[in-house]
PDB file of C-alpha atoms in Angstrom:
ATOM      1  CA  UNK A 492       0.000   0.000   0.000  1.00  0.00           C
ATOM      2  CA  UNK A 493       1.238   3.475  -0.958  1.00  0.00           C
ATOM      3  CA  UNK A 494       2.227   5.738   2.112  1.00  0.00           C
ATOM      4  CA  UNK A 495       1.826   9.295   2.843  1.00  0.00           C
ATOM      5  CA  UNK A 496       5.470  10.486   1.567  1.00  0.00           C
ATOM      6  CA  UNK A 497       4.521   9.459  -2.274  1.00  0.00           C
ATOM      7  CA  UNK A 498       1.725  11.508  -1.874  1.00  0.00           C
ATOM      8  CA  UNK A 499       1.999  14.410   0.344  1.00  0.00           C
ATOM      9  CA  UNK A 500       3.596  16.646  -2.090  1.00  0.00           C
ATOM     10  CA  UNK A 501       1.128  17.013  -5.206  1.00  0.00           C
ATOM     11  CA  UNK A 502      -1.706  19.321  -4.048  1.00  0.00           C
ATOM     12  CA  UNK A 503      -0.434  21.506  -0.849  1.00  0.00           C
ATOM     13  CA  UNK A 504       3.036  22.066  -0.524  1.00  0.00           C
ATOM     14  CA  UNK A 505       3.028  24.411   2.554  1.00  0.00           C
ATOM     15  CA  UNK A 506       2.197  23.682   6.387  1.00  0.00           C
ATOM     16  CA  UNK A 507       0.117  26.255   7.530  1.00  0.00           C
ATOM     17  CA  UNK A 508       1.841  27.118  11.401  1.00  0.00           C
ATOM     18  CA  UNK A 509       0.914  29.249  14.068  1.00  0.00           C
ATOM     19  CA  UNK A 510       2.048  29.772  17.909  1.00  0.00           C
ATOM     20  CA  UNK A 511       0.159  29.581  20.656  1.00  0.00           C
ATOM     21  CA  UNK A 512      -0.890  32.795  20.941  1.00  0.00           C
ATOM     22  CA  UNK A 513      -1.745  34.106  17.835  1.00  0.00           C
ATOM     23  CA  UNK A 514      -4.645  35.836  17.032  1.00  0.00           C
ATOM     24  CA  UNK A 515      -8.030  34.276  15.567  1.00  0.00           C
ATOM     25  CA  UNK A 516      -8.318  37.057  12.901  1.00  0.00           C
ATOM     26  CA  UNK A 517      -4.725  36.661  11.675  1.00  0.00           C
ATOM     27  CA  UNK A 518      -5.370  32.570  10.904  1.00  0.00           C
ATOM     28  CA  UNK A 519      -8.264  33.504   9.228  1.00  0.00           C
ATOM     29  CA  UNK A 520      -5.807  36.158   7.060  1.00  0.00           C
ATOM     30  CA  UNK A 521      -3.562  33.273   6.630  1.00  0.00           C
ATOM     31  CA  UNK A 522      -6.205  31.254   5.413  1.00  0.00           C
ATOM     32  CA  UNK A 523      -7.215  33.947   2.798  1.00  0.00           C
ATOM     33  CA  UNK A 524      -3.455  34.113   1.605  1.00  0.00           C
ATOM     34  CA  UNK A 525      -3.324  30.575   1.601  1.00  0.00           C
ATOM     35  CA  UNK A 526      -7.137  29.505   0.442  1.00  0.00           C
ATOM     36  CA  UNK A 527      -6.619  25.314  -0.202  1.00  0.00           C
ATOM     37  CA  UNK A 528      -5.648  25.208   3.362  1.00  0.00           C
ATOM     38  CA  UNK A 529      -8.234  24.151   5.692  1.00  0.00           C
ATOM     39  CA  UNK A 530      -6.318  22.864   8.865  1.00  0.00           C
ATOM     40  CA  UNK A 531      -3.697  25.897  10.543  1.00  0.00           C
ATOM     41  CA  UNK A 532      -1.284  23.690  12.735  1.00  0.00           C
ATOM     42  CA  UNK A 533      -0.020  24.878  16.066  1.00  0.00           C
ATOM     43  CA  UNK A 534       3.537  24.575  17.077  1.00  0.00           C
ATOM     44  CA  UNK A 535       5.687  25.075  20.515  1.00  0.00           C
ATOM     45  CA  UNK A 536       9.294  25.080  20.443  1.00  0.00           C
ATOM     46  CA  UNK A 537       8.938  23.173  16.464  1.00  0.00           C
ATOM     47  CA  UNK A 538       6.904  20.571  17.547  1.00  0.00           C
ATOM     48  CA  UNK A 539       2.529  20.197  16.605  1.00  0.00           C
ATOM     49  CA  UNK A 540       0.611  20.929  20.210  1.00  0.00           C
ATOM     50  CA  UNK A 541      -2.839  21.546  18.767  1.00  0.00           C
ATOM     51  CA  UNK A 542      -4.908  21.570  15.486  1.00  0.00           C
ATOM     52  CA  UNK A 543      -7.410  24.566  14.539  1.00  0.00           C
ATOM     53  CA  UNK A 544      -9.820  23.290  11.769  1.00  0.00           C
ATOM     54  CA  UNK A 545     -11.991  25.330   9.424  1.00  0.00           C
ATOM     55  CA  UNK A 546     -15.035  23.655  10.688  1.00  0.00           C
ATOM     56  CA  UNK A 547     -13.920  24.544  14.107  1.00  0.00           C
ATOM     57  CA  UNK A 548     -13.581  28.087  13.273  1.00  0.00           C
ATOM     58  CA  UNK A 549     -17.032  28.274  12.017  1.00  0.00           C
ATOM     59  CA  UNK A 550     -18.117  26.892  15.566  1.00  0.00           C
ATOM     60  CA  UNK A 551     -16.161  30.027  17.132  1.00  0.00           C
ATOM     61  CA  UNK A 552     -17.415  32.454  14.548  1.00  0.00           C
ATOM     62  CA  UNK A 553     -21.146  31.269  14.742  1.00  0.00           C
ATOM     63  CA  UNK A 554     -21.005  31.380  18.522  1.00  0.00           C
ATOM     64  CA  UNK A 555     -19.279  34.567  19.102  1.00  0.00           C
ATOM     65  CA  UNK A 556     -21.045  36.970  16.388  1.00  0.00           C
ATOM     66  CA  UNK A 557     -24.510  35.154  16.555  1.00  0.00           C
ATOM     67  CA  UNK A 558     -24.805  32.943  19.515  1.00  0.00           C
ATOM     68  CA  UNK A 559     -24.913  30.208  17.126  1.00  0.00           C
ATOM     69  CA  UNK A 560     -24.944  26.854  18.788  1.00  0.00           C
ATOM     70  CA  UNK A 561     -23.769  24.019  17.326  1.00  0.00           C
ATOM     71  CA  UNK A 562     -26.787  21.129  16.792  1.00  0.00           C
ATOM     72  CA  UNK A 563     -27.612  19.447  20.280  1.00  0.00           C
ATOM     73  CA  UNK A 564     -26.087  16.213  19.621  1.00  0.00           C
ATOM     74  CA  UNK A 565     -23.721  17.951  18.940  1.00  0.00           C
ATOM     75  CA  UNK A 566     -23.182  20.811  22.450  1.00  0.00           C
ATOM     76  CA  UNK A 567     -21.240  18.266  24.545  1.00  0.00           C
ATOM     77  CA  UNK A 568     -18.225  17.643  22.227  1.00  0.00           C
ATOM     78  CA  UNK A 569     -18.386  21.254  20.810  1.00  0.00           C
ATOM     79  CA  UNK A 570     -19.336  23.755  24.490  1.00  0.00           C
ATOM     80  CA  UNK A 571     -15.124  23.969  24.942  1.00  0.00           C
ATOM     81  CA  UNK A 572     -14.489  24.681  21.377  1.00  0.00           C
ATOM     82  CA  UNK A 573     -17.012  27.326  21.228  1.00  0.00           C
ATOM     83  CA  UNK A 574     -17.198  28.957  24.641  1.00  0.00           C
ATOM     84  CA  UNK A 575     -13.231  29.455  24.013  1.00  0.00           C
ATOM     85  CA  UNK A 576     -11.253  33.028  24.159  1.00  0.00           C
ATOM     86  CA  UNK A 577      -8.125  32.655  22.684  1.00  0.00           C
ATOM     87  CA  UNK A 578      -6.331  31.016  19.934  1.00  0.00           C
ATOM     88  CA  UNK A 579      -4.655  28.430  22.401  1.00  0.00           C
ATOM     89  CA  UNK A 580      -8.003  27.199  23.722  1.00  0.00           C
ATOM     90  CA  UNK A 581      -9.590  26.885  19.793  1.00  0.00           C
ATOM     91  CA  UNK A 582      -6.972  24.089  18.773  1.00  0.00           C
ATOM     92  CA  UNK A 583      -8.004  20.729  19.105  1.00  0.00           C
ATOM     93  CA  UNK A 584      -5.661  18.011  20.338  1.00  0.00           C
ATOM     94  CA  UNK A 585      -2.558  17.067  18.728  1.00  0.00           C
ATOM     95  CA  UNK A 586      -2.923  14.366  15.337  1.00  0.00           C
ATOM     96  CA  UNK A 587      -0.390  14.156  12.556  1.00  0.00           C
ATOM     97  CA  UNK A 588       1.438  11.476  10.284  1.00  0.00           C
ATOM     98  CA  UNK A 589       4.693  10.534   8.947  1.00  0.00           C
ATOM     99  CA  UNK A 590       6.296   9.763   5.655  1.00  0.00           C
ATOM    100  CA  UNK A 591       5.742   6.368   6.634  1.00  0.00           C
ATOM    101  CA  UNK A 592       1.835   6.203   7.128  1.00  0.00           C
ATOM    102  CA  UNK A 593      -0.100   4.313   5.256  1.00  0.00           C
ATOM    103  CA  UNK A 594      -2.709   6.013   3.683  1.00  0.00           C
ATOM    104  CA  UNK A 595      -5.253   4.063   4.776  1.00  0.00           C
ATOM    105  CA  UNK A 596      -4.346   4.879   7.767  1.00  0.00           C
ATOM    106  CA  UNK A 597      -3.942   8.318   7.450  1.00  0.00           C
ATOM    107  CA  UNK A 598      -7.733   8.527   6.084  1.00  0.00           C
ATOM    108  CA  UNK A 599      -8.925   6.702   8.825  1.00  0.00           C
ATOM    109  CA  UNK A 600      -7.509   9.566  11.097  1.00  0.00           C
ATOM    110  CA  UNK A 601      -9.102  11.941   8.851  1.00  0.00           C
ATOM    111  CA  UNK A 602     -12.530  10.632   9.115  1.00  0.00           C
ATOM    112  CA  UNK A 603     -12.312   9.776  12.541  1.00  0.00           C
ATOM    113  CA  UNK A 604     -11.607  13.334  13.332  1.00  0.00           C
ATOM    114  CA  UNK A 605     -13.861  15.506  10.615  1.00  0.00           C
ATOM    115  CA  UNK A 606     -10.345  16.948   9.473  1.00  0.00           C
ATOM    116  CA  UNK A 607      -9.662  17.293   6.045  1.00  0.00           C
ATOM    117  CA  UNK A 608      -5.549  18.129   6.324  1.00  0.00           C
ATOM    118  CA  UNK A 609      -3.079  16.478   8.526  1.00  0.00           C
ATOM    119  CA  UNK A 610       0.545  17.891   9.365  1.00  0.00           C
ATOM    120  CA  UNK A 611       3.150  15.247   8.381  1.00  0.00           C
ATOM    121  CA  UNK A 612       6.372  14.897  10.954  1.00  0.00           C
ATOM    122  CA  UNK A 613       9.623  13.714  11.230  1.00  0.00           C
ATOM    123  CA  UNK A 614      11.123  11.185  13.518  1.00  0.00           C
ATOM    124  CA  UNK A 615      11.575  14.239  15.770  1.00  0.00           C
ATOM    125  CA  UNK A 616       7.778  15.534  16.026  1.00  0.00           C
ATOM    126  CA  UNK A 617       9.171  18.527  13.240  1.00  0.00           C
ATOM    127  CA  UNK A 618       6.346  19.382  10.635  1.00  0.00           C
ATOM    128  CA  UNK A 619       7.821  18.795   7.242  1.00  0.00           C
ATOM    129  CA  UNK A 620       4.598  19.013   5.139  1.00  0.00           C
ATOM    130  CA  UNK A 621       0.911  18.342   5.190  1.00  0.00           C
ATOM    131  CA  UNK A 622      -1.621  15.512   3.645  1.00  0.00           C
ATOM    132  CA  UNK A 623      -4.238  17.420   2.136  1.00  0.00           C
ATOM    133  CA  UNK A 624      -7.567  15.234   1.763  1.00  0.00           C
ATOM    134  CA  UNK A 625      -7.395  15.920  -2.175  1.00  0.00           C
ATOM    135  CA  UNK A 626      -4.132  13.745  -2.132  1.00  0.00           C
ATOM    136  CA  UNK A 627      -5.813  10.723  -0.861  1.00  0.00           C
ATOM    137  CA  UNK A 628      -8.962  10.847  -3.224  1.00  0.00           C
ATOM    138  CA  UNK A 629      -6.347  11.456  -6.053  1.00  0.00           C
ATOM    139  CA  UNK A 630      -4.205   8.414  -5.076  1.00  0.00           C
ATOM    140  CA  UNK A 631      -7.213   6.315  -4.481  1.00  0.00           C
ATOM    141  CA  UNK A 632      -9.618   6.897  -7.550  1.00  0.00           C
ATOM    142  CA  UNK A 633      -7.167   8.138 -10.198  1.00  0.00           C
ATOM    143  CA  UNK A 634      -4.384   6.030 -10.036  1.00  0.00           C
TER     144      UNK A 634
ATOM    145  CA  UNK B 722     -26.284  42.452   8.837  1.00  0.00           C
ATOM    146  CA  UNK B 723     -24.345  41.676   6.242  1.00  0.00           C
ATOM    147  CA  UNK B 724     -25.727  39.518   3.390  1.00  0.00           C
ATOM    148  CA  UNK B 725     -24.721  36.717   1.170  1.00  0.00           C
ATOM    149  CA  UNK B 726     -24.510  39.315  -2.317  1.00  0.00           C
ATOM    150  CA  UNK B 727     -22.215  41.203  -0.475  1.00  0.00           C
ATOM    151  CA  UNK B 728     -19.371  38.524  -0.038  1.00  0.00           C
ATOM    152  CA  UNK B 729     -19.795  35.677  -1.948  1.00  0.00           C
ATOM    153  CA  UNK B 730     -17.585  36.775  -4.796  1.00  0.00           C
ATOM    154  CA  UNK B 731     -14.237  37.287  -2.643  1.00  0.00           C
ATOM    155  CA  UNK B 732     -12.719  33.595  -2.506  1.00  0.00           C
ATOM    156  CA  UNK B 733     -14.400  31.216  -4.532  1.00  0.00           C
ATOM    157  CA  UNK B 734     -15.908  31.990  -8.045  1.00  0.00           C
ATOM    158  CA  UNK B 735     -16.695  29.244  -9.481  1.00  0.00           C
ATOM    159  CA  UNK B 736     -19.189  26.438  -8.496  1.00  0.00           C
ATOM    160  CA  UNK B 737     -18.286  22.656  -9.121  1.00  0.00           C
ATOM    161  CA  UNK B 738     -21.699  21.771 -10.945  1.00  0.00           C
ATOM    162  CA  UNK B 739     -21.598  17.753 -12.202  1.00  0.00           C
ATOM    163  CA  UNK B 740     -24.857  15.819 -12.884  1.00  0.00           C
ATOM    164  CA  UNK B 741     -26.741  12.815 -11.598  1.00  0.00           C
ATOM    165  CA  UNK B 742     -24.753   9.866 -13.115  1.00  0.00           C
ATOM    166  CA  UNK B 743     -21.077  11.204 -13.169  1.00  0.00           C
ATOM    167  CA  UNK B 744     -18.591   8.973 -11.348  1.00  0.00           C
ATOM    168  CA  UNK B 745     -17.104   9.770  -8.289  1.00  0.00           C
ATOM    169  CA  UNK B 746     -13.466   9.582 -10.134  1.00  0.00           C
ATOM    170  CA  UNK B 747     -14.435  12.451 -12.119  1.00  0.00           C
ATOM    171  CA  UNK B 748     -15.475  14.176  -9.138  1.00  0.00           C
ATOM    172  CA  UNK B 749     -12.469  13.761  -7.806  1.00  0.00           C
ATOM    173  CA  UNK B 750     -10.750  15.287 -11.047  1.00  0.00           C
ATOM    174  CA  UNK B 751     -12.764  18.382 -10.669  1.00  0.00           C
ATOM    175  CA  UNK B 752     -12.084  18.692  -6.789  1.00  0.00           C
ATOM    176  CA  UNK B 753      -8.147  18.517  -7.834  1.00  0.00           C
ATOM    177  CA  UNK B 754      -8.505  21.044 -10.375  1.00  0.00           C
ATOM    178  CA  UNK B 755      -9.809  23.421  -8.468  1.00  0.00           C
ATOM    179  CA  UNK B 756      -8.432  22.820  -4.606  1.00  0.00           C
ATOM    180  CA  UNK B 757     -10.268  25.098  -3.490  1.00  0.00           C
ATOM    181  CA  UNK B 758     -13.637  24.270  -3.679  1.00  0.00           C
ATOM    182  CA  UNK B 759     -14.816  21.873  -0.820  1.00  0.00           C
ATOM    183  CA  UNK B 760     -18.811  21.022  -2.081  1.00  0.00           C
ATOM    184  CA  UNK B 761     -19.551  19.862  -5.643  1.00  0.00           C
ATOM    185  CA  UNK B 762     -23.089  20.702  -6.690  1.00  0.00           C
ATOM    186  CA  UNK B 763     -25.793  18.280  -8.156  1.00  0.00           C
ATOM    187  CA  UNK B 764     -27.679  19.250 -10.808  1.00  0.00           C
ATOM    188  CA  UNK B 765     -30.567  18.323 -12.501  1.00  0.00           C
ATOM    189  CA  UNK B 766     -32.876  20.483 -15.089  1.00  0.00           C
ATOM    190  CA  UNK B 767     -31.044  23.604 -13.992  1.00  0.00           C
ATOM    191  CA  UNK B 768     -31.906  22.991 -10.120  1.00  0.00           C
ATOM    192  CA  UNK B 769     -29.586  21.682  -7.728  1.00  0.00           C
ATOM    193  CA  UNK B 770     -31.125  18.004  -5.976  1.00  0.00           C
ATOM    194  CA  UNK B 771     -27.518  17.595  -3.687  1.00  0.00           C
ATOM    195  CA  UNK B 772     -24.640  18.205  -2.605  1.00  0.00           C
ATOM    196  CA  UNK B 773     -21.321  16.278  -2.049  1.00  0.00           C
ATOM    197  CA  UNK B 774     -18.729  17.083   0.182  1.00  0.00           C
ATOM    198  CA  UNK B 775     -14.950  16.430   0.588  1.00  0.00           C
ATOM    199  CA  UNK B 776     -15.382  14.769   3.932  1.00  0.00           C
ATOM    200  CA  UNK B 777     -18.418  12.403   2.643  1.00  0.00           C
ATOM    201  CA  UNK B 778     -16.054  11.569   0.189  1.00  0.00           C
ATOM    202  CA  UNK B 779     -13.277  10.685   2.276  1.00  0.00           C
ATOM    203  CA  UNK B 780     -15.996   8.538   4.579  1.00  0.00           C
ATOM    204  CA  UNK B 781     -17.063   6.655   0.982  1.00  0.00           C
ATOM    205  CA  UNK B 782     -13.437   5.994   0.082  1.00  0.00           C
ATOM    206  CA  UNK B 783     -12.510   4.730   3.174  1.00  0.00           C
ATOM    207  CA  UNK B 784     -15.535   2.103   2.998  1.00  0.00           C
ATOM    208  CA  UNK B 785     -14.475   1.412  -0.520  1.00  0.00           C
ATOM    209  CA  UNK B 786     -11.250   1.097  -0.368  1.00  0.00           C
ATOM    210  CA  UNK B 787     -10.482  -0.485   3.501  1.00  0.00           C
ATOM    211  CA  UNK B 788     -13.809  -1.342   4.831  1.00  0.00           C
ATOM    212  CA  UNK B 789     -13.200   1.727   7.529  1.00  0.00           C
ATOM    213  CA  UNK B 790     -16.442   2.337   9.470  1.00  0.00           C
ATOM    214  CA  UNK B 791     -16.717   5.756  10.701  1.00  0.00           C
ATOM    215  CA  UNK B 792     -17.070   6.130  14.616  1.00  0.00           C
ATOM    216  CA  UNK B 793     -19.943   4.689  16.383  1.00  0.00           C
ATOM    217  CA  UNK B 794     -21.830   7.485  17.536  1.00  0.00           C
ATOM    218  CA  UNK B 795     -22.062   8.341  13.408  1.00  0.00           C
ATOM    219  CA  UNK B 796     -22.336   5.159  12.164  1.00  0.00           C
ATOM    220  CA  UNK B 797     -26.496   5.544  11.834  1.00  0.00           C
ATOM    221  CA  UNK B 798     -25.954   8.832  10.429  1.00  0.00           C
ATOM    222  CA  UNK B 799     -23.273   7.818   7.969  1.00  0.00           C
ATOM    223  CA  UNK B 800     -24.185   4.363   6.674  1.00  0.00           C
ATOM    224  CA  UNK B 801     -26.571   5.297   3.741  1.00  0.00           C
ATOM    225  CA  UNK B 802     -23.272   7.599   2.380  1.00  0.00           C
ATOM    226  CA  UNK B 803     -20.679   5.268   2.970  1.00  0.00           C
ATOM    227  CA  UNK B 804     -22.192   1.880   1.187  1.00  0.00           C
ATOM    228  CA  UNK B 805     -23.499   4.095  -1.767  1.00  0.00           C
ATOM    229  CA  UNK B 806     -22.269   2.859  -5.082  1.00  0.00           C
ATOM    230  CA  UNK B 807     -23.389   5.600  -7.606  1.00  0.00           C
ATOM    231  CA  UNK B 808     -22.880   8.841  -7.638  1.00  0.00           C
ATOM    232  CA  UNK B 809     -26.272  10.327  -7.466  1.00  0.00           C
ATOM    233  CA  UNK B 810     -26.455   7.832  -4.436  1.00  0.00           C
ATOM    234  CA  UNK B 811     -23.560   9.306  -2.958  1.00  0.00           C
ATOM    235  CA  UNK B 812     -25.206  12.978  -2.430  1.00  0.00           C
ATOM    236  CA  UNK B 813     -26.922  14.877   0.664  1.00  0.00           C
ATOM    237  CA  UNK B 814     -29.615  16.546   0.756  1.00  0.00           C
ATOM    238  CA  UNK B 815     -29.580  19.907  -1.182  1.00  0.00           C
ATOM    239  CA  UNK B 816     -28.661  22.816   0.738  1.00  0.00           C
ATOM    240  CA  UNK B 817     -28.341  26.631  -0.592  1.00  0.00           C
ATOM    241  CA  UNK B 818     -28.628  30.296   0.348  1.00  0.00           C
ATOM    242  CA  UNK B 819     -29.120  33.289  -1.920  1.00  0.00           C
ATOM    243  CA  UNK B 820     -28.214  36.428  -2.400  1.00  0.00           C
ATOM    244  CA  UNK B 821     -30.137  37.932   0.266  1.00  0.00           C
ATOM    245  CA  UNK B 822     -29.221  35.243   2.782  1.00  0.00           C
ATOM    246  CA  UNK B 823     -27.886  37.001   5.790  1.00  0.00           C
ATOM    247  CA  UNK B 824     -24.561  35.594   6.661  1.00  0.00           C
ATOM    248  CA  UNK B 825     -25.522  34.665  10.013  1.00  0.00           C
ATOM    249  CA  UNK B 826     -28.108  32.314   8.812  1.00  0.00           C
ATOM    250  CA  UNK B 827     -25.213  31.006   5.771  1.00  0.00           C
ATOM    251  CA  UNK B 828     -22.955  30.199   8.754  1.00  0.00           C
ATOM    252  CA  UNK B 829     -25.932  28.351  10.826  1.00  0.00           C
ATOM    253  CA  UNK B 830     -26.585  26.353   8.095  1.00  0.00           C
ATOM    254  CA  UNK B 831     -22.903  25.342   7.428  1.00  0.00           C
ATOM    255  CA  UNK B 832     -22.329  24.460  11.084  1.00  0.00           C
ATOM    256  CA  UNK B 833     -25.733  22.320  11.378  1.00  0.00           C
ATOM    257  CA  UNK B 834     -24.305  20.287   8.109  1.00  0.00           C
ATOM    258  CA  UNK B 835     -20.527  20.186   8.449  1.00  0.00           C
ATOM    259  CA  UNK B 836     -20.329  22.058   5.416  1.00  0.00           C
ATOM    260  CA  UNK B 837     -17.554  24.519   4.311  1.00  0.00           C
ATOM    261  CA  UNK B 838     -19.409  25.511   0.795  1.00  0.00           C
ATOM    262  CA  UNK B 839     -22.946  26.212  -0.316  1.00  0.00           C
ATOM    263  CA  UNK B 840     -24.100  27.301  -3.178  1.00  0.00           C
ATOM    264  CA  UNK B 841     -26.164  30.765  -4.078  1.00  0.00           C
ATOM    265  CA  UNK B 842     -29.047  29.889  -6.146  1.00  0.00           C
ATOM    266  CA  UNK B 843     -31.545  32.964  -7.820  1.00  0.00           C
ATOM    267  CA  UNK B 844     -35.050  32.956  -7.598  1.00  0.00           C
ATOM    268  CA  UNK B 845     -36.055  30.497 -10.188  1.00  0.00           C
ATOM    269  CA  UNK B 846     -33.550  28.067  -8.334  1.00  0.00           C
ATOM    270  CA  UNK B 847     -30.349  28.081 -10.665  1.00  0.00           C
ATOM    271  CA  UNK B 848     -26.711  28.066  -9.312  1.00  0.00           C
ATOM    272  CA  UNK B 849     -25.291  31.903  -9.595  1.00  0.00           C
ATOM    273  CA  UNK B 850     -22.217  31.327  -7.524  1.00  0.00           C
ATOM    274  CA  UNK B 851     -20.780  29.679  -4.156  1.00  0.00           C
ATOM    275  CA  UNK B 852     -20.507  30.517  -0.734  1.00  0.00           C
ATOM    276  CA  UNK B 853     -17.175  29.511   0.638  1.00  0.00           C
ATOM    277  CA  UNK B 854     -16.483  29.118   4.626  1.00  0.00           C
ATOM    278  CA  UNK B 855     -13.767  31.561   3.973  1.00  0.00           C
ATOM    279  CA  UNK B 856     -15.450  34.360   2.915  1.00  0.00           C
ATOM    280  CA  UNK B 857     -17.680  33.884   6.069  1.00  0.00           C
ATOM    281  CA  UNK B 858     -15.069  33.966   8.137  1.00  0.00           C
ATOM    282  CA  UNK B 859     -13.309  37.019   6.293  1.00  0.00           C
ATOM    283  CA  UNK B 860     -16.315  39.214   6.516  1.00  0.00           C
ATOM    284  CA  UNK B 861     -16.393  38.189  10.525  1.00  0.00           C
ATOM    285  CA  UNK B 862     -13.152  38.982  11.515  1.00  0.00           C
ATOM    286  CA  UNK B 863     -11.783  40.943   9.302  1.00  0.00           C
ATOM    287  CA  UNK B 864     -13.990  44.046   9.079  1.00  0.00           C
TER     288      UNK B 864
END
């Protein structure tokens, strides 16, 4: 089975990284700059402490402009994400691959998680790249 | 409030429109073209009857491919997507604001669905454009 590194090069080339206590509207201007990303990884001394989703910053947006809540069987896992204040408290926890993933696998942690784009480390924990959803339905259905 | 005319043309220009009976694979070829674009429309006689996302996608291929289940608690929700075997089969329900949609309601209506892209019909029902997540979020935080 193919594994991440053939594959995590042909649609996104560039890790989207913040720090811990950056600024909601600034991801969303990186987003803008950057507009096939749609997960912003956060990083503490180089290595991946938290993920912030596009999904997830819907949640913040709908809750804080328009005290949007999320659908009820849905409150429970959402209430942290949405009641949060700053950047830190938005990211989810931690998930990522390597090079050496099998894509199977790396789908699996996709769907498991409702995340579309996964950092991809090094032996060390370093980002060296992301796995943009796109790359696994293009090595699955068009090769 | 701000409304859906007023934003919709900042990110995302184009809809992905396919019809009934294409194949997912060509789906796929459209998604890659365009990386962009997270929802591909469903057409039929002019109206849209669906929509299909990136992450129902993923949750398809991963059935297809490795017999991955997604998690229990949205297995009931999920089943009729994942062990679809056309395209047409393969679609939600259609979803869509216009141009007067006020964004609060657009960003409700992504939320409830898990959707990062709807599409902005007229008043006889016809596609005129998209609504990306991004542009949401841009007119929230950046103005």
């Amino acid at each position: 089975m193919k594994k991440v590194k053939e594959i995590y090069r042909t649609v996104s080339t560039k890790p989207t990284i913040v720090s811990r206590n950056v600024h909601i509207k600034e991801i969303v201007e990186m987003l803008l700059e950057d507009p096939i990303t749609r997960s912003v990884y956060v990083v503490d001394d180089g290595r991946i402490v938290g993920i912030i989703t596009v999904l997830h910053l819907l949640k913040v947006s709908g809750y804080r402009f328009f005290g949007i809540f999320p659908k009820p069987e849905n409150v429970l896992k959402d209430l942290e994400v949405i009641t949060a204040k700053t950047a830190e408290e938005i990211m989810m926890k931690p998930l990522w691959v390597t090079p050496e993933t099998p894509i199977s696998d790396a789908l699996k942690i996709m769907i498991d998680n409702d995340v579309q784009e996964l950092p991809v480390v090094d032996e060390t924990g370093r980002i060296i790249g992301d796995l943009s959803s796109l790359e696994v339905l293009n090595a699955l259905w068009r090769e």
